mmCIF file of C-alpha atoms in Angstrom:
data_model
loop_
_atom_site.group_PDB
_atom_site.id
_atom_site.type_symbol
_atom_site.label_atom_id
_atom_site.label_comp_id
_atom_site.label_asym_id
_atom_site.label_seq_id
_atom_site.Cartn_x
_atom_site.Cartn_y
_atom_site.Cartn_z
ATOM 1 C CA GLY A 5 82.073 111.872 89.159
ATOM 2 C CA ASN A 6 84.189 109.109 88.669
ATOM 3 C CA SER A 7 82.786 105.180 88.988
ATOM 4 C CA VAL A 8 83.569 101.810 88.453
ATOM 5 C CA THR A 9 80.606 99.593 87.986
ATOM 6 C CA GLN A 10 81.188 95.751 87.916
ATOM 7 C CA MET A 11 79.299 92.290 87.133
ATOM 8 C CA GLU A 12 77.219 91.302 90.411
ATOM 9 C CA GLY A 13 77.948 88.071 92.048
ATOM 10 C CA PRO A 14 78.143 85.503 92.709
ATOM 11 C CA VAL A 15 80.546 83.818 89.922
ATOM 12 C CA THR A 16 80.313 79.917 90.107
ATOM 13 C CA LEU A 17 81.948 78.423 88.215
ATOM 14 C CA SER A 18 84.146 74.455 87.847
ATOM 15 C CA GLU A 19 87.911 74.199 88.264
ATOM 16 C CA GLU A 20 89.908 74.835 85.480
ATOM 17 C CA ALA A 21 87.165 76.968 84.306
ATOM 18 C CA PHE A 22 87.561 79.580 82.243
ATOM 19 C CA LEU A 23 86.894 83.364 83.935
ATOM 20 C CA THR A 24 85.951 86.520 82.736
ATOM 21 C CA ILE A 25 84.915 89.482 85.571
ATOM 22 C CA ASN A 26 83.890 92.287 83.861
ATOM 23 C CA CYS A 27 84.527 95.511 84.851
ATOM 24 C CA THR A 28 83.967 99.119 83.336
ATOM 25 C CA TYR A 29 84.381 102.684 84.363
ATOM 26 C CA THR A 30 83.372 106.355 83.787
ATOM 27 C CA ALA A 31 86.588 108.804 84.493
ATOM 28 C CA THR A 32 87.772 112.179 83.571
ATOM 29 C CA GLY A 33 91.255 112.283 82.070
ATOM 30 C CA TYR A 34 93.162 108.660 82.448
ATOM 31 C CA PRO A 35 93.030 106.989 85.032
ATOM 32 C CA SER A 36 94.778 104.029 86.466
ATOM 33 C CA LEU A 37 93.199 100.716 86.521
ATOM 34 C CA PHE A 38 93.442 98.001 89.489
ATOM 35 C CA TRP A 39 92.243 94.839 90.551
ATOM 36 C CA TYR A 40 92.062 93.741 94.005
ATOM 37 C CA VAL A 41 91.415 90.395 95.718
ATOM 38 C CA GLN A 42 89.891 89.710 99.205
ATOM 39 C CA TYR A 43 90.159 85.905 100.356
ATOM 40 C CA PRO A 44 87.948 85.261 103.726
ATOM 41 C CA GLY A 45 89.287 87.036 106.923
ATOM 42 C CA GLU A 46 91.749 89.427 105.247
ATOM 43 C CA GLY A 47 92.211 92.785 103.194
ATOM 44 C CA LEU A 48 92.576 93.745 99.826
ATOM 45 C CA GLN A 49 95.387 92.676 98.188
ATOM 46 C CA LEU A 50 96.323 94.412 94.565
ATOM 47 C CA LEU A 51 96.253 91.863 91.956
ATOM 48 C CA LEU A 52 97.157 93.787 88.743
ATOM 49 C CA LYS A 53 96.830 96.843 87.197
ATOM 50 C CA ALA A 54 97.250 98.889 83.749
ATOM 51 C CA THR A 55 98.291 102.738 84.116
ATOM 52 C CA LYS A 56 97.461 103.255 80.465
ATOM 53 C CA ALA A 57 95.108 102.544 77.389
ATOM 54 C CA ASP A 58 96.046 98.647 76.050
ATOM 55 C CA ASP A 59 98.676 98.205 78.348
ATOM 56 C CA LYS A 60 97.733 94.648 80.286
ATOM 57 C CA GLY A 61 98.015 93.698 83.340
ATOM 58 C CA SER A 62 98.902 89.975 84.238
ATOM 59 C CA ASN A 63 99.761 88.579 87.955
ATOM 60 C CA LYS A 64 99.228 84.556 88.820
ATOM 61 C CA GLY A 65 97.547 83.689 85.408
ATOM 62 C CA PHE A 66 94.968 86.768 85.766
ATOM 63 C CA GLU A 67 95.422 89.271 83.031
ATOM 64 C CA ALA A 68 93.531 92.414 82.655
ATOM 65 C CA THR A 69 93.637 95.028 79.051
ATOM 66 C CA TYR A 70 93.380 98.498 79.432
ATOM 67 C CA ARG A 71 90.700 99.353 76.974
ATOM 68 C CA LYS A 72 89.829 103.096 76.457
ATOM 69 C CA GLU A 73 87.369 102.778 73.768
ATOM 70 C CA THR A 74 85.441 100.585 75.300
ATOM 71 C CA THR A 75 85.828 101.839 78.929
ATOM 72 C CA SER A 76 86.503 98.519 80.278
ATOM 73 C CA PHE A 77 89.184 96.510 81.999
ATOM 74 C CA HIS A 78 87.887 92.730 82.402
ATOM 75 C CA LEU A 79 89.582 90.189 84.674
ATOM 76 C CA GLU A 80 90.214 86.845 83.007
ATOM 77 C CA LYS A 81 91.860 83.730 83.799
ATOM 78 C CA GLY A 82 92.392 81.062 81.566
ATOM 79 C CA SER A 83 91.791 77.611 84.363
ATOM 80 C CA VAL A 84 90.497 78.889 87.964
ATOM 81 C CA GLN A 85 91.565 76.961 90.867
ATOM 82 C CA VAL A 86 89.141 76.414 94.386
ATOM 83 C CA SER A 87 91.773 78.484 95.875
ATOM 84 C CA ASP A 88 90.683 81.280 93.618
ATOM 85 C CA SER A 89 88.035 81.494 95.136
ATOM 86 C CA ALA A 90 87.985 85.406 96.839
ATOM 87 C CA VAL A 91 85.923 88.539 95.755
ATOM 88 C CA TYR A 92 87.390 90.398 93.180
ATOM 89 C CA PHE A 93 87.792 94.186 93.193
ATOM 90 C CA CYS A 94 88.185 96.724 90.196
ATOM 91 C CA ALA A 95 89.388 100.378 90.949
ATOM 92 C CA LEU A 96 90.155 103.330 89.328
ATOM 93 C CA SER A 97 92.427 106.012 90.617
ATOM 94 C CA GLU A 98 91.864 109.307 91.391
ATOM 95 C CA GLU A 99 93.759 112.366 92.001
ATOM 96 C CA VAL A 100 92.536 114.274 95.499
ATOM 97 C CA ASN A 101 91.486 117.431 95.503
ATOM 98 C CA TYR A 102 93.687 119.523 97.486
ATOM 99 C CA GLY A 103 96.686 121.240 95.688
ATOM 100 C CA GLY A 104 99.038 118.287 96.594
ATOM 101 C CA ALA A 105 99.845 115.139 94.825
ATOM 102 C CA THR A 106 97.986 111.851 96.746
ATOM 103 C CA ASN A 107 95.409 110.060 95.257
ATOM 104 C CA LYS A 108 92.807 107.910 96.061
ATOM 105 C CA LEU A 109 90.463 105.029 94.610
ATOM 106 C CA ILE A 110 87.124 104.140 93.393
ATOM 107 C CA PHE A 111 86.417 101.375 93.931
ATOM 108 C CA GLY A 112 83.341 98.845 92.576
ATOM 109 C CA THR A 113 80.944 97.054 94.605
ATOM 110 C CA GLY A 114 83.088 93.531 93.886
ATOM 111 C CA THR A 115 82.709 90.258 92.621
ATOM 112 C CA LEU A 116 82.730 86.906 94.625
ATOM 113 C CA LEU A 117 83.869 84.210 92.357
ATOM 114 C CA ALA A 118 83.365 80.288 94.296
ATOM 115 C CA VAL A 119 85.293 77.447 92.486
ATOM 116 C CA GLN A 120 84.113 74.097 92.829
ATOM 117 C CA PRO A 121 86.478 71.155 92.924
ATOM 118 C CA GLU B 27 102.584 88.968 104.394
ATOM 119 C CA THR B 28 101.614 92.608 104.886
ATOM 120 C CA GLY B 29 103.477 95.579 105.223
ATOM 121 C CA VAL B 30 100.436 97.448 106.427
ATOM 122 C CA THR B 31 99.415 95.953 110.519
ATOM 123 C CA GLN B 32 96.067 96.611 111.938
ATOM 124 C CA THR B 33 95.182 96.263 116.048
ATOM 125 C CA PRO B 34 92.886 94.440 117.101
ATOM 126 C CA ARG B 35 91.547 92.350 114.849
ATOM 127 C CA HIS B 36 88.172 91.843 115.908
ATOM 128 C CA LEU B 37 86.322 94.471 118.710
ATOM 129 C CA VAL B 38 83.420 94.198 120.437
ATOM 130 C CA MET B 39 81.814 97.095 121.965
ATOM 131 C CA GLY B 40 79.036 99.040 123.182
ATOM 132 C CA MET B 41 77.382 102.140 121.842
ATOM 133 C CA THR B 42 78.585 103.877 125.202
ATOM 134 C CA ASN B 43 82.293 102.394 125.019
ATOM 135 C CA LYS B 44 85.081 104.565 124.122
ATOM 136 C CA LYS B 45 87.542 102.728 121.600
ATOM 137 C CA SER B 46 90.542 102.908 119.231
ATOM 138 C CA LEU B 47 91.274 101.488 116.179
ATOM 139 C CA LYS B 48 95.593 101.491 115.221
ATOM 140 C CA CYS B 49 97.319 100.769 111.510
ATOM 141 C CA GLU B 50 100.946 100.745 111.430
ATOM 142 C CA GLN B 51 102.706 100.737 107.754
ATOM 143 C CA HIS B 52 106.241 99.595 107.513
ATOM 144 C CA LEU B 53 106.755 100.802 104.156
ATOM 145 C CA GLY B 54 107.927 103.848 104.184
ATOM 146 C CA HIS B 55 105.127 105.461 102.753
ATOM 147 C CA ASN B 56 103.269 109.079 103.475
ATOM 148 C CA ALA B 57 99.651 108.752 102.680
ATOM 149 C CA MET B 58 96.809 105.958 104.669
ATOM 150 C CA TYR B 59 93.593 105.902 104.386
ATOM 151 C CA TRP B 60 90.813 104.791 106.463
ATOM 152 C CA TYR B 61 88.024 102.741 104.594
ATOM 153 C CA LYS B 62 84.741 100.655 105.988
ATOM 154 C CA GLN B 63 83.535 98.072 104.565
ATOM 155 C CA SER B 64 80.560 96.351 105.439
ATOM 156 C CA ALA B 65 77.976 93.633 103.921
ATOM 157 C CA LYS B 66 75.541 95.932 102.390
ATOM 158 C CA LYS B 67 77.122 98.754 100.814
ATOM 159 C CA PRO B 68 80.016 98.867 98.572
ATOM 160 C CA LEU B 69 84.053 99.399 100.177
ATOM 161 C CA GLU B 70 83.499 103.116 101.749
ATOM 162 C CA LEU B 71 86.534 105.720 101.609
ATOM 163 C CA MET B 72 86.613 107.607 105.196
ATOM 164 C CA PHE B 73 89.798 109.821 105.495
ATOM 165 C CA VAL B 74 93.117 110.405 103.386
ATOM 166 C CA TYR B 75 95.967 111.992 105.056
ATOM 167 C CA SER B 76 98.912 112.713 102.698
ATOM 168 C CA LEU B 77 102.285 113.925 105.208
ATOM 169 C CA GLU B 78 100.297 113.514 108.128
ATOM 170 C CA GLU B 79 97.859 116.237 107.230
ATOM 171 C CA ARG B 80 93.766 115.328 106.731
ATOM 172 C CA VAL B 81 93.531 116.038 103.460
ATOM 173 C CA GLU B 82 90.113 113.956 102.636
ATOM 174 C CA ASN B 83 86.797 113.664 104.802
ATOM 175 C CA ASN B 84 83.708 112.054 103.040
ATOM 176 C CA SER B 85 80.978 113.077 105.207
ATOM 177 C CA VAL B 86 81.765 111.041 108.076
ATOM 178 C CA PRO B 87 80.469 111.549 110.978
ATOM 179 C CA SER B 88 81.408 112.654 114.043
ATOM 180 C CA ARG B 89 81.561 109.719 116.060
ATOM 181 C CA PHE B 90 84.458 108.537 114.481
ATOM 182 C CA SER B 91 88.031 110.381 114.825
ATOM 183 C CA PRO B 92 90.805 109.610 113.104
ATOM 184 C CA GLU B 93 94.978 110.527 114.040
ATOM 185 C CA CYS B 94 97.665 110.413 112.510
ATOM 186 C CA PRO B 95 100.280 111.422 114.430
ATOM 187 C CA ASN B 96 102.954 110.829 111.697
ATOM 188 C CA SER B 97 103.709 108.911 108.818
ATOM 189 C CA SER B 98 103.946 105.275 109.616
ATOM 190 C CA HIS B 99 100.619 105.303 112.316
ATOM 191 C CA LEU B 100 97.218 106.237 111.825
ATOM 192 C CA PHE B 101 94.392 105.266 114.357
ATOM 193 C CA LEU B 102 90.478 105.878 114.241
ATOM 194 C CA HIS B 103 88.887 106.539 117.434
ATOM 195 C CA LEU B 104 85.838 105.746 118.219
ATOM 196 C CA HIS B 105 82.653 106.231 120.893
ATOM 197 C CA THR B 106 79.412 106.635 121.142
ATOM 198 C CA LEU B 107 79.091 104.594 118.178
ATOM 199 C CA GLN B 108 75.833 102.728 116.474
ATOM 200 C CA PRO B 109 75.163 99.215 116.152
ATOM 201 C CA GLU B 110 75.118 99.797 112.203
ATOM 202 C CA ASP B 111 78.984 101.010 112.391
ATOM 203 C CA SER B 112 79.377 97.376 112.806
ATOM 204 C CA ALA B 113 81.759 96.405 109.636
ATOM 205 C CA LEU B 114 85.103 95.513 108.471
ATOM 206 C CA TYR B 115 87.649 98.714 109.163
ATOM 207 C CA LEU B 116 90.575 98.471 106.261
ATOM 208 C CA CYS B 117 93.539 100.722 106.301
ATOM 209 C CA ALA B 118 95.863 101.576 103.639
ATOM 210 C CA SER B 119 98.675 102.964 102.807
ATOM 211 C CA SER B 120 100.578 104.365 99.616
ATOM 212 C CA GLN B 121 103.666 106.621 98.812
ATOM 213 C CA ASP B 122 102.432 109.595 96.555
ATOM 214 C CA LYS B 123 104.157 110.231 93.544
ATOM 215 C CA LEU B 124 103.994 113.030 91.044
ATOM 216 C CA ASP B 125 104.243 109.826 88.334
ATOM 217 C CA ARG B 126 100.590 108.874 89.100
ATOM 218 C CA ARG B 127 102.040 105.378 86.846
ATOM 219 C CA PHE B 128 103.561 104.191 89.801
ATOM 220 C CA TYR B 129 100.645 104.758 92.462
ATOM 221 C CA GLU B 130 99.273 101.704 94.106
ATOM 222 C CA GLN B 131 97.754 101.504 97.791
ATOM 223 C CA TYR B 132 98.368 98.267 100.490
ATOM 224 C CA PHE B 133 95.522 97.316 102.665
ATOM 225 C CA GLY B 134 96.287 95.882 106.270
ATOM 226 C CA PRO B 135 93.945 92.782 107.119
ATOM 227 C CA GLY B 136 91.286 94.787 109.019
ATOM 228 C CA THR B 137 89.284 95.186 112.296
ATOM 229 C CA ARG B 138 85.974 93.017 112.576
ATOM 230 C CA LEU B 139 84.215 95.614 114.512
ATOM 231 C CA THR B 140 80.717 94.757 116.389
ATOM 232 C CA VAL B 141 78.403 97.357 118.046
ATOM 233 C CA THR B 142 76.314 95.783 120.629
#
């Protein structure tokens, strides 16, 4: 079945450092790919997404490019801030097999990012 | 700010209690989901509802009973839980579209459940 693999954390960086969180996937077909972020005590928020090969999703200084040849969707940010400290989840979409048009998300295990001042 | 609300935010219950978690979405979506997030496991999809019909049940024990009376509300009824059921329970919603490029899920803040 489809799956998502993320680098294990925690990732600890100093403020203004460059961030990369690796994400690779296994999927049949052409799923959409997502990054979600979870701040302490909150639910998940959609950070960015890409729906086809070579698409780049971007939001709040974060970027990720849908690489079909390497089945990857790595998250990057040029200069992290303390406020970026959170858990980041990579996910892909998959159809629910019941004859309708519903999809679901397959999540990676999450990567904790801790940014120090 | 979120279009998906969950109540209560925190719940402590004994193993013999019966309680319910509530989720409400204000986004006009037609699909809703329950997830379990525990410290030692990845995010687990429990149930999927589309147009108030349950379309996926991922081998969830019968002590968890979902209910979707309409497209805006989703409940998770709990009874005779075990301590290992303590977790953050997240609700999400989405709008089904034949063009999957527009598919996104929106999450509520979760209910932190502790079973004693």
